[in-house]
mmCIF file with all atom_site columns, C-alpha atoms in Angstrom:
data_model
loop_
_atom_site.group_PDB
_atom_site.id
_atom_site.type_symbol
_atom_site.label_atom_id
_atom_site.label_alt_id
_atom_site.label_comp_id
_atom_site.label_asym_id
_atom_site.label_entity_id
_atom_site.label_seq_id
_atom_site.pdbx_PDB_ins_code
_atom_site.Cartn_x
_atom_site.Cartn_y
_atom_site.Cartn_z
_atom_site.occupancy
_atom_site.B_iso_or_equiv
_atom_site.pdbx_formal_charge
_atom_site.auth_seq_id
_atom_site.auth_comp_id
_atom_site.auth_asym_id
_atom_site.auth_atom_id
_atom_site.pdbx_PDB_model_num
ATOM 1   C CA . UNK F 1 1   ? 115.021 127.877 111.281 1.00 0.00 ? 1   UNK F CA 1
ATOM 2   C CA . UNK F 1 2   ? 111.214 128.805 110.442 1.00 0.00 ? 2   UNK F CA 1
ATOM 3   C CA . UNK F 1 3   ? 112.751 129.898 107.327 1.00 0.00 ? 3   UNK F CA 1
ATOM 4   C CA . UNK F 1 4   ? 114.608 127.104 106.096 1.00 0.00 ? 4   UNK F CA 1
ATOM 5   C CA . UNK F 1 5   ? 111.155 125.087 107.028 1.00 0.00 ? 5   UNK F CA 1
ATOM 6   C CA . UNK F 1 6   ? 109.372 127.582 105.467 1.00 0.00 ? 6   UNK F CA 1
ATOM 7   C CA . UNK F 1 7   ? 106.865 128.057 108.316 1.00 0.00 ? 7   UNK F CA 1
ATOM 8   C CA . UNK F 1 8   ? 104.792 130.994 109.403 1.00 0.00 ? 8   UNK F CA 1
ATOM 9   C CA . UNK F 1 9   ? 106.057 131.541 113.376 1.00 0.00 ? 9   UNK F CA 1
ATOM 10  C CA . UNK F 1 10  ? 103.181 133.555 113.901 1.00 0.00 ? 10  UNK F CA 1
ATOM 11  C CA . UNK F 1 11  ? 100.734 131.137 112.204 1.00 0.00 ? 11  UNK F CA 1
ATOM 12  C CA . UNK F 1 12  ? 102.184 128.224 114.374 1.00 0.00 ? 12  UNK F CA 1
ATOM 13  C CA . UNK F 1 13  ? 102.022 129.996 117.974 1.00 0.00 ? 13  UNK F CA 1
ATOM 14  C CA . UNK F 1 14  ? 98.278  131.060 116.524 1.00 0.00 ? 14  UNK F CA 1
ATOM 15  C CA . UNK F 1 15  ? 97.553  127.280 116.034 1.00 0.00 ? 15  UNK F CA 1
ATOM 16  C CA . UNK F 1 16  ? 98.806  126.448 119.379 1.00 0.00 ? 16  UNK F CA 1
ATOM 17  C CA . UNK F 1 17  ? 97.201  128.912 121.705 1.00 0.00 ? 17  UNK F CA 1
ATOM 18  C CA . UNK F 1 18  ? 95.879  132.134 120.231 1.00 0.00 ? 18  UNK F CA 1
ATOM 19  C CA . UNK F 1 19  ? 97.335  134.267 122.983 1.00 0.00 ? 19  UNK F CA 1
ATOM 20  C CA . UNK F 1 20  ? 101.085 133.473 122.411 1.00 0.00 ? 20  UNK F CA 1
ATOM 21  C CA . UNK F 1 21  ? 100.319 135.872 118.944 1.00 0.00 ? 21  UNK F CA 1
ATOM 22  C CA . UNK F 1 22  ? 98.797  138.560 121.284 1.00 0.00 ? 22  UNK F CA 1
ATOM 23  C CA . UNK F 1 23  ? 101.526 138.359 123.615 1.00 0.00 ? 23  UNK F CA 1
ATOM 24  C CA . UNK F 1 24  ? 104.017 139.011 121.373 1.00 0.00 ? 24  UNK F CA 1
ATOM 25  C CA . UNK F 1 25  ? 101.813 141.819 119.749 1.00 0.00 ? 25  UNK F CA 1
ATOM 26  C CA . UNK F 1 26  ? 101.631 143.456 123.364 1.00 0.00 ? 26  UNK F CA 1
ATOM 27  C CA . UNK F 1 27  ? 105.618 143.584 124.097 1.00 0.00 ? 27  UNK F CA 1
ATOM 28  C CA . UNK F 1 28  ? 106.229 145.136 120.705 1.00 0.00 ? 28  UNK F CA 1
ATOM 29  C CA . UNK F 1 29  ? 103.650 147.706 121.334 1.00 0.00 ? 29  UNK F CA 1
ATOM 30  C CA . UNK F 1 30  ? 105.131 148.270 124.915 1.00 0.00 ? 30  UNK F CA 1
ATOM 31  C CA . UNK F 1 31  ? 108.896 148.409 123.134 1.00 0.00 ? 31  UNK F CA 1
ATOM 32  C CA . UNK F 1 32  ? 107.876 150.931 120.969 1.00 0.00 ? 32  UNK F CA 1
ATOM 33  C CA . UNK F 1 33  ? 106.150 152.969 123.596 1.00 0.00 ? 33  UNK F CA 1
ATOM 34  C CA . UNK F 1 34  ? 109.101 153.024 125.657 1.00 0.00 ? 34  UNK F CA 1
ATOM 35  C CA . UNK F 1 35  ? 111.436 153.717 122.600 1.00 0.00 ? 35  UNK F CA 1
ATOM 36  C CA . UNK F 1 36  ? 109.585 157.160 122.459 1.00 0.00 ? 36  UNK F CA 1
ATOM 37  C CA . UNK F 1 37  ? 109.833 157.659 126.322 1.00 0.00 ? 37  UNK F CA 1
ATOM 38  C CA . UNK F 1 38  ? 113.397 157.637 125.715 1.00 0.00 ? 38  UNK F CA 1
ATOM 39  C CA . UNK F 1 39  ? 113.948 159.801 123.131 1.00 0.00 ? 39  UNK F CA 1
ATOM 40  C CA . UNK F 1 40  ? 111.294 162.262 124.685 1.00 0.00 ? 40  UNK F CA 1
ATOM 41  C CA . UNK F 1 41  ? 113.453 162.403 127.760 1.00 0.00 ? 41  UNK F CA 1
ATOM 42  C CA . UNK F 1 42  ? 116.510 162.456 125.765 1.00 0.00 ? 42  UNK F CA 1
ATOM 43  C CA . UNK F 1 43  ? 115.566 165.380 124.129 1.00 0.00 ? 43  UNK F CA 1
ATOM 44  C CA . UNK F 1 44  ? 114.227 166.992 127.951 1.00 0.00 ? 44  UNK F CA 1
ATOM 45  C CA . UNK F 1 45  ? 117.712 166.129 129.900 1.00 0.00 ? 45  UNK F CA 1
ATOM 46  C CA . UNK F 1 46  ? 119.857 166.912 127.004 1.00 0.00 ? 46  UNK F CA 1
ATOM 47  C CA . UNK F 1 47  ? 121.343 163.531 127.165 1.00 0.00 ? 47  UNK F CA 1
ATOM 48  C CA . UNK F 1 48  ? 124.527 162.931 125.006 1.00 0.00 ? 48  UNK F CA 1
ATOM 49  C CA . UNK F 1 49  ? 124.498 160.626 121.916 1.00 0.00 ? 49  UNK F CA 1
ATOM 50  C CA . UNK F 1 50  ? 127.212 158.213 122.919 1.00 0.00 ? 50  UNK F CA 1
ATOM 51  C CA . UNK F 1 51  ? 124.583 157.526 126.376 1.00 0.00 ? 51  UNK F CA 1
ATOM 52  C CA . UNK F 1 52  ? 121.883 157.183 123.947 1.00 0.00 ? 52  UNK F CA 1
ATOM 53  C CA . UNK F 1 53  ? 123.542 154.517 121.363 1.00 0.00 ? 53  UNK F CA 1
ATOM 54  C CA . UNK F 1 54  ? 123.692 151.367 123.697 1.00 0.00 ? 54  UNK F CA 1
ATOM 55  C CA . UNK F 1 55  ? 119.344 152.099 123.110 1.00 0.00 ? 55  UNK F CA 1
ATOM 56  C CA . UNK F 1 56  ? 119.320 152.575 119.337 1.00 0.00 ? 56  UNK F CA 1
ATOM 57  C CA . UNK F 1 57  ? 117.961 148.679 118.494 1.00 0.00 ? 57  UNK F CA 1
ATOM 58  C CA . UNK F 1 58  ? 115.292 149.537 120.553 1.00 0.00 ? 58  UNK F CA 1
ATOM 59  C CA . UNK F 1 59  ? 114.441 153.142 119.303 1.00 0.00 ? 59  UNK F CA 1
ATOM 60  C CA . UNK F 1 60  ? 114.542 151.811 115.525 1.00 0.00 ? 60  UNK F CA 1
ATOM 61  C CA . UNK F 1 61  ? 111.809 149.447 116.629 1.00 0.00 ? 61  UNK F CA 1
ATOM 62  C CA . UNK F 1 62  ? 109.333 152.790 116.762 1.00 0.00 ? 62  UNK F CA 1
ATOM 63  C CA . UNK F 1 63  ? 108.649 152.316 113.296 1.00 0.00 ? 63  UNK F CA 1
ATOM 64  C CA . UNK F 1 64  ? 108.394 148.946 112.912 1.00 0.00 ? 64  UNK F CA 1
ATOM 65  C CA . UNK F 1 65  ? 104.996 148.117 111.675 1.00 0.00 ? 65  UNK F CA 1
ATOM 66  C CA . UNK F 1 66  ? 103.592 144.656 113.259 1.00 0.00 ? 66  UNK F CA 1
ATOM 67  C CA . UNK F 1 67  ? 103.907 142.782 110.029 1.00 0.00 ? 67  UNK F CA 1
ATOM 68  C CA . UNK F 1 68  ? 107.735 143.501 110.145 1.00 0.00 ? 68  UNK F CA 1
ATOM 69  C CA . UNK F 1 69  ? 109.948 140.462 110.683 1.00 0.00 ? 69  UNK F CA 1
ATOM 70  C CA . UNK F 1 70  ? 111.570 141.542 114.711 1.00 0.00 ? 70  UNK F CA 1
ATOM 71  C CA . UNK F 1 71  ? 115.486 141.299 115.113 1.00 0.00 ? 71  UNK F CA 1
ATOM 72  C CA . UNK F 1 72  ? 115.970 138.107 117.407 1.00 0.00 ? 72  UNK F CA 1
ATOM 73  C CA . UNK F 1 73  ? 116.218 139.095 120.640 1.00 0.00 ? 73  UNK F CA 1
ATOM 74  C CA . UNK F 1 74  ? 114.382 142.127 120.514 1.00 0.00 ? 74  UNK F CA 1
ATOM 75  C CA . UNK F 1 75  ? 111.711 141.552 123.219 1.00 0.00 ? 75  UNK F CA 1
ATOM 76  C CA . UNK F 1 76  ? 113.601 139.327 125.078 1.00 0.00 ? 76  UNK F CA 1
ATOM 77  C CA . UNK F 1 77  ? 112.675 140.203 129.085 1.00 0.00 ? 77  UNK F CA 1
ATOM 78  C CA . UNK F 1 78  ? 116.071 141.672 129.773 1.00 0.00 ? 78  UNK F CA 1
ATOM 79  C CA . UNK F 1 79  ? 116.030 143.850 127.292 1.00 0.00 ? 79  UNK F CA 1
ATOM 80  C CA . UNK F 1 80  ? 112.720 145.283 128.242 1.00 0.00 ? 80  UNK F CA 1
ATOM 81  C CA . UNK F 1 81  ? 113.588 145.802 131.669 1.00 0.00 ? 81  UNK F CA 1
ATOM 82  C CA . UNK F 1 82  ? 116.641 147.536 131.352 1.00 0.00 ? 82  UNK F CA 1
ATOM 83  C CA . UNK F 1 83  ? 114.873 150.078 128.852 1.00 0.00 ? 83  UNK F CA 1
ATOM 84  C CA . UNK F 1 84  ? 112.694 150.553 131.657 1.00 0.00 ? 84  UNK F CA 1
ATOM 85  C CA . UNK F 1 85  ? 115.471 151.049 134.356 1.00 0.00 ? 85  UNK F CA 1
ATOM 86  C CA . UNK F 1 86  ? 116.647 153.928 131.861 1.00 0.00 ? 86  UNK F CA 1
ATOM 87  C CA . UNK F 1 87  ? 113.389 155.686 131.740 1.00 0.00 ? 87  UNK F CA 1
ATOM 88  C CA . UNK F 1 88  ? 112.967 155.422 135.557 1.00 0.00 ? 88  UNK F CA 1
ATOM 89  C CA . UNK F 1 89  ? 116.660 157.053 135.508 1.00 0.00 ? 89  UNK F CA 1
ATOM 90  C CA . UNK F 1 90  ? 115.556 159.473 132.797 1.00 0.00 ? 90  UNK F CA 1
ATOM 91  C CA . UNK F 1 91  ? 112.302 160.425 134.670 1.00 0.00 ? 91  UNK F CA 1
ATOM 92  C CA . UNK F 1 92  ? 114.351 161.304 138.004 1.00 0.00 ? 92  UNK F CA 1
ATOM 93  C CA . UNK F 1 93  ? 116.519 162.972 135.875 1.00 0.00 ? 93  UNK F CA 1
ATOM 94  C CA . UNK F 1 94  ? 113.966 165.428 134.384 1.00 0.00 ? 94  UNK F CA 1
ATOM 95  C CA . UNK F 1 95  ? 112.428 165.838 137.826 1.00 0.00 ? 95  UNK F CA 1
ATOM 96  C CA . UNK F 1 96  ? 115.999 166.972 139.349 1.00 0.00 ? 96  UNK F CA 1
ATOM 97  C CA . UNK F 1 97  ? 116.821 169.494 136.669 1.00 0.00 ? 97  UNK F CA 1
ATOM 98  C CA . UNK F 1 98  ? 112.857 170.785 136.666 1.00 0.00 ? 98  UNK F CA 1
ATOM 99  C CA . UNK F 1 99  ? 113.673 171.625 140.300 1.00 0.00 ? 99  UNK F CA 1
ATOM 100 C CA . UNK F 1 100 ? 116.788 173.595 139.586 1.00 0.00 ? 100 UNK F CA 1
ATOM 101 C CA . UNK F 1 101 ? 114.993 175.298 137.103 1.00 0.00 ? 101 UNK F CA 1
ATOM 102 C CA . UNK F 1 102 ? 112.265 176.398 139.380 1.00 0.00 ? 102 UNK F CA 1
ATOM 103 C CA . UNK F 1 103 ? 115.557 177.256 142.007 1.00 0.00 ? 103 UNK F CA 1
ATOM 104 C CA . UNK F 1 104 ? 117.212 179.511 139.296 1.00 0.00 ? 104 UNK F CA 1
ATOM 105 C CA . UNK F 1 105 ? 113.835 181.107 138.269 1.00 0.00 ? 105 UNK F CA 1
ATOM 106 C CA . UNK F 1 106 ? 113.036 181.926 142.299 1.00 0.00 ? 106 UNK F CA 1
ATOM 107 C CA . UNK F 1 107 ? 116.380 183.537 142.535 1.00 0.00 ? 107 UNK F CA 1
ATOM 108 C CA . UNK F 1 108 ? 115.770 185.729 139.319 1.00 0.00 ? 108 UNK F CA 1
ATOM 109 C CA . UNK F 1 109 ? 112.662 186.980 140.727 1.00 0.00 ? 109 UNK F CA 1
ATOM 110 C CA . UNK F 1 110 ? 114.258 187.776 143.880 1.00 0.00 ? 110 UNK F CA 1
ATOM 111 C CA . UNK F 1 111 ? 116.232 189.427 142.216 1.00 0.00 ? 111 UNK F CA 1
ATOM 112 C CA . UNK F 1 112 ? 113.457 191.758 140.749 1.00 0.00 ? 112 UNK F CA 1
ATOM 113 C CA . UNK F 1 113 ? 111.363 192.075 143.782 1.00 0.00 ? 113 UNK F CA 1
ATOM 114 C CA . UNK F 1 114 ? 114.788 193.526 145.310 1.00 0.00 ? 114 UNK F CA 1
ATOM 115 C CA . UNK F 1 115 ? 115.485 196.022 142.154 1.00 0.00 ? 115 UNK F CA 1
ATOM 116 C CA . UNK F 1 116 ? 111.669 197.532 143.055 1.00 0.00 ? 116 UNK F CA 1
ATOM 117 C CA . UNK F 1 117 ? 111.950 197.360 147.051 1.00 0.00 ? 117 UNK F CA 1
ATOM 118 C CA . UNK F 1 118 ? 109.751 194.240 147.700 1.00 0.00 ? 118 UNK F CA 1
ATOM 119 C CA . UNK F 1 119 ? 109.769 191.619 150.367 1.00 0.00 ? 119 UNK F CA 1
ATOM 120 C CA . UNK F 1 120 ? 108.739 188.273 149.770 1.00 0.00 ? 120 UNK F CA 1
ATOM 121 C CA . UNK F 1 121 ? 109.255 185.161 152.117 1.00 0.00 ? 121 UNK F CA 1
ATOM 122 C CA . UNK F 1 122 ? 111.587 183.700 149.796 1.00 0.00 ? 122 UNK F CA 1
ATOM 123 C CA . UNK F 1 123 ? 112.157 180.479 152.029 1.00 0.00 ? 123 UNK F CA 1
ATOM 124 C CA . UNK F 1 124 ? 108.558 180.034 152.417 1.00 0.00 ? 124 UNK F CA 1
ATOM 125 C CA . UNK F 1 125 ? 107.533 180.223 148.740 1.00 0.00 ? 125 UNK F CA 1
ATOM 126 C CA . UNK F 1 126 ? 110.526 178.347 148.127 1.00 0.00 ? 126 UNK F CA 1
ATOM 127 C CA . UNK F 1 127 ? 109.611 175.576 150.158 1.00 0.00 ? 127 UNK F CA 1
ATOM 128 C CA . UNK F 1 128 ? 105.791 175.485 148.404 1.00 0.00 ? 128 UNK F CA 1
ATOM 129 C CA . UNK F 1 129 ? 108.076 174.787 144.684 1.00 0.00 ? 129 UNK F CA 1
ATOM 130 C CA . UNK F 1 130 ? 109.765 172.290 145.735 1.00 0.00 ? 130 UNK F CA 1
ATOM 131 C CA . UNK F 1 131 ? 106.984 170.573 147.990 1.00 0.00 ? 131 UNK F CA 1
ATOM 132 C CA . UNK F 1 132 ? 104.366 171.071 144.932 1.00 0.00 ? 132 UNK F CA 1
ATOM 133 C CA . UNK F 1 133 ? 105.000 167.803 142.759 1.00 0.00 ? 133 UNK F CA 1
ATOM 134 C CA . UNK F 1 134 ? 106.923 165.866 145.612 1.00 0.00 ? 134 UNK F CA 1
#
C-alpha cells in the first residue's frame, strides 16, 4: 500500500510519534540477536537442519541492515515469542547434554584413578558437578 502511495512508512510513524520508528528499530535489533542465539545453540546441541528450517526467515534477518525494507510479518509478536520459546528449549538443551558430558568425563577419570590404585569419593565429587551451575 505505502508503495502504491508512494509514502515513506518510516517517515509517517516518525511524523506521528517519534518512538513508533524506535520501536520498530528495537524488535529488529532483538530479532537479529536472537537469530544468532539460535544458530549458536544449533551449532552447540547439534540440532538437525530440517528442526532448524521452520527458523530460517528469522535467521536471514541477521544481516539485514536497518535501511532494508522487512518481510511483512517479520516482527510480528508471535513470531518473536516463539523464537524465544526455542532458545529457552535450546538453552535447556545445552545445559542437559553439558551435564552428560561432565557424567562421561567423571567416569573416564574413574576410570584412571582405578588403572593407578586411587580412591576418590566419586559420589561426592559427583554430586559438586552437577550441583555447580544448578
Amino acid at each position: 500500500m505505502c508503495n502504491m502511495m508512494s509514502l515513506d512508512l518510516k517517515k509517517t510513524l516518525y511524523e506521528v510519534h517519534p518512538s513508533f520508528v524506535e520501536l520498530e528499530r528495537i524488535k529488529s535489533m532483538s530479532l537479529q540477536d536472537l537469530g544468532g542465539t539460535l544458530i549458536e545453540l544449533w551449532s552447540l546441541t547439534d540440532t538437525p537442519l530440517d528442526e532448524q528450517k521452520c527458523f530460517d526467515h528469522v535467521t536471514s534477518l541477521i544481516s539485514v541492515s536497518q535501511n532494508t525494507v522487512m518481510p511483512q510479518g517479520c516482527l510480528a509478536h508471535d513470531l518473536i515469542k516463539k523464537v524465544e520459546v526455542e532458545v529457552k528449549r535450546l538453552k535447556h538443551s545445552k545445559a542437559s547434554k553439558m551435564k552428560e558430558l561432565v557424567l562421561k568425563k567423571m567416569i573416564d577419570l574413574e576410570e584412571i584413578y582405578r588403572s593407578v590404585h586411587m580412591y576418590i569419593d566419586s559420589d561426592h565429587e559427583c554430586d559438586i558437578w552437577l550441583n555447580w551451575r544448578s
